[in-house]
Amino acid sequence: MEIKSKNIESHRERQQSTSTFGKFNEHPGYRRMFAPNKLTIGIFLPIKFYKGQMDDLKDQAKIVEMIDQLNFASIWVRDVPLFDPNFGDAGQVFDPFVYLAYLAARTKNVSLATGSAIFTLRHPMDLAKSASSIDVLSGGRLILGIASGDRAIEFPAYGVDANHRDVRFRDTVEFFRNLIQHQRPSIQSSLGQVKGVEMLPRPATGDIPLIVTGSSQQSVGWIAENSDGWLTYPGATADSSGPHRLSEKIDSWRKKIPDELFKPHMTNEWIDLVEDPDYPRTPIRGGFILRTGRKGLIELLKEWQAVGVNHAALGIQFSSRPPADVIQELAEEVLPLFPSHAGPNPLHTKW
């Protein structure tokens, strides 16, 4: 009777898991990062801000290995095709897909996320090929944050009309999904035609989560229906007013999600984590960076979790302390309060 009872309970747990996570129930990257009413922590790259010399990025992969070994939920890379001196930010410099493939070979468990791939500037076939390749090579660890782009200099460089990026974004999402979800898709699109062929490799678990960033020129209703999650800016982080406004945004979005499905919400913040644990949450550089001790950071993360944020991506590139010291303190003092989730192990990676 006891064995039968345990089997029934195990069956119920599997049913509940499938109901909650849907098509990503077996996706290792998704399950590590997301669960209802819980928040996990990831790290946004670069670890150090690019200041004109590639030496600024030396040993970054060693820090990523450390992040993986200390059981953070994710690492995030950005898609910055051109360095605009007027903008002043080159991200992690390397192409996001190439760099994620490199980091996939250097890590074992950490989820690999883009924040975010510019879907208006890249063709969906190239996006699908790169994304599926990384997903398979990493054993199903890819989370694809996507965006419509906000750097004016990039659109004429690609020959793309920025005024119509809303339509191109939607068309790219539809084209991309058809390619990776169907074995021999039939596609008639303004971006191209496909018939009688197959895109290889197929994603490790059959699909790749698409996380829309900001509005991406779309309505909240469209994001609720067509995304697999939503990444938004946090607003003010020095006090509870920002999380309160964020709560309203998340609630409005979740009310529009069909069939009350669980879809995760994410946010991010650049932090300067100081040694004094009691240092108050203080905005610097016009509020672009939050300087704080760990107690203030924990308080902020708890406020985010309470309003429905499921994942926080923290950037430490503006930190006044050595990156390894910041990562170690986060792992010892903060991460235990917001642990990464147990879920399916990464799949076969011995290619």
mmCIF file of C-alpha atoms in Angstrom, residues 231-237 241-247 249 265-270 287 300 304 309:
data_model
loop_
_atom_site.group_PDB
_atom_site.id
_atom_site.type_symbol
_atom_site.label_atom_id
_atom_site.label_comp_id
_atom_site.label_asym_id
_atom_site.label_seq_id
_atom_site.Cartn_x
_atom_site.Cartn_y
_atom_site.Cartn_z
ATOM 1 C CA LEU A 231 11.674 40.809 -19.288
ATOM 2 C CA THR A 232 11.068 44.423 -18.255
ATOM 3 C CA TYR A 233 13.075 47.193 -16.670
ATOM 4 C CA PRO A 234 12.551 47.423 -12.904
ATOM 5 C CA GLY A 235 11.933 51.131 -12.513
ATOM 6 C CA ALA A 236 13.189 52.674 -9.274
ATOM 7 C CA THR A 237 15.066 50.248 -7.021
ATOM 8 C CA SER A 241 7.876 52.588 -4.966
ATOM 9 C CA GLY A 242 9.533 50.899 -7.947
ATOM 10 C CA PRO A 243 8.457 47.357 -7.044
ATOM 11 C CA HIS A 244 4.933 48.683 -6.392
ATOM 12 C CA ARG A 245 4.697 50.114 -9.919
ATOM 13 C CA LEU A 246 6.278 46.950 -11.313
ATOM 14 C CA SER A 247 3.553 44.940 -9.569
ATOM 15 C CA LYS A 249 2.645 46.129 -14.792
ATOM 16 C CA HIS A 265 8.479 37.637 -15.427
ATOM 17 C CA MET A 266 12.085 38.820 -15.251
ATOM 18 C CA THR A 267 13.820 42.071 -14.442
ATOM 19 C CA ASN A 268 17.400 43.270 -14.096
ATOM 20 C CA GLU A 269 19.554 45.821 -12.321
ATOM 21 C CA TRP A 270 23.158 46.992 -12.465
ATOM 22 C CA GLY A 287 19.573 55.948 -11.081
ATOM 23 C CA LEU A 300 14.906 44.486 -3.009
ATOM 24 C CA TRP A 304 10.446 41.784 -6.439
ATOM 25 C CA VAL A 309 9.112 38.617 -10.449
#
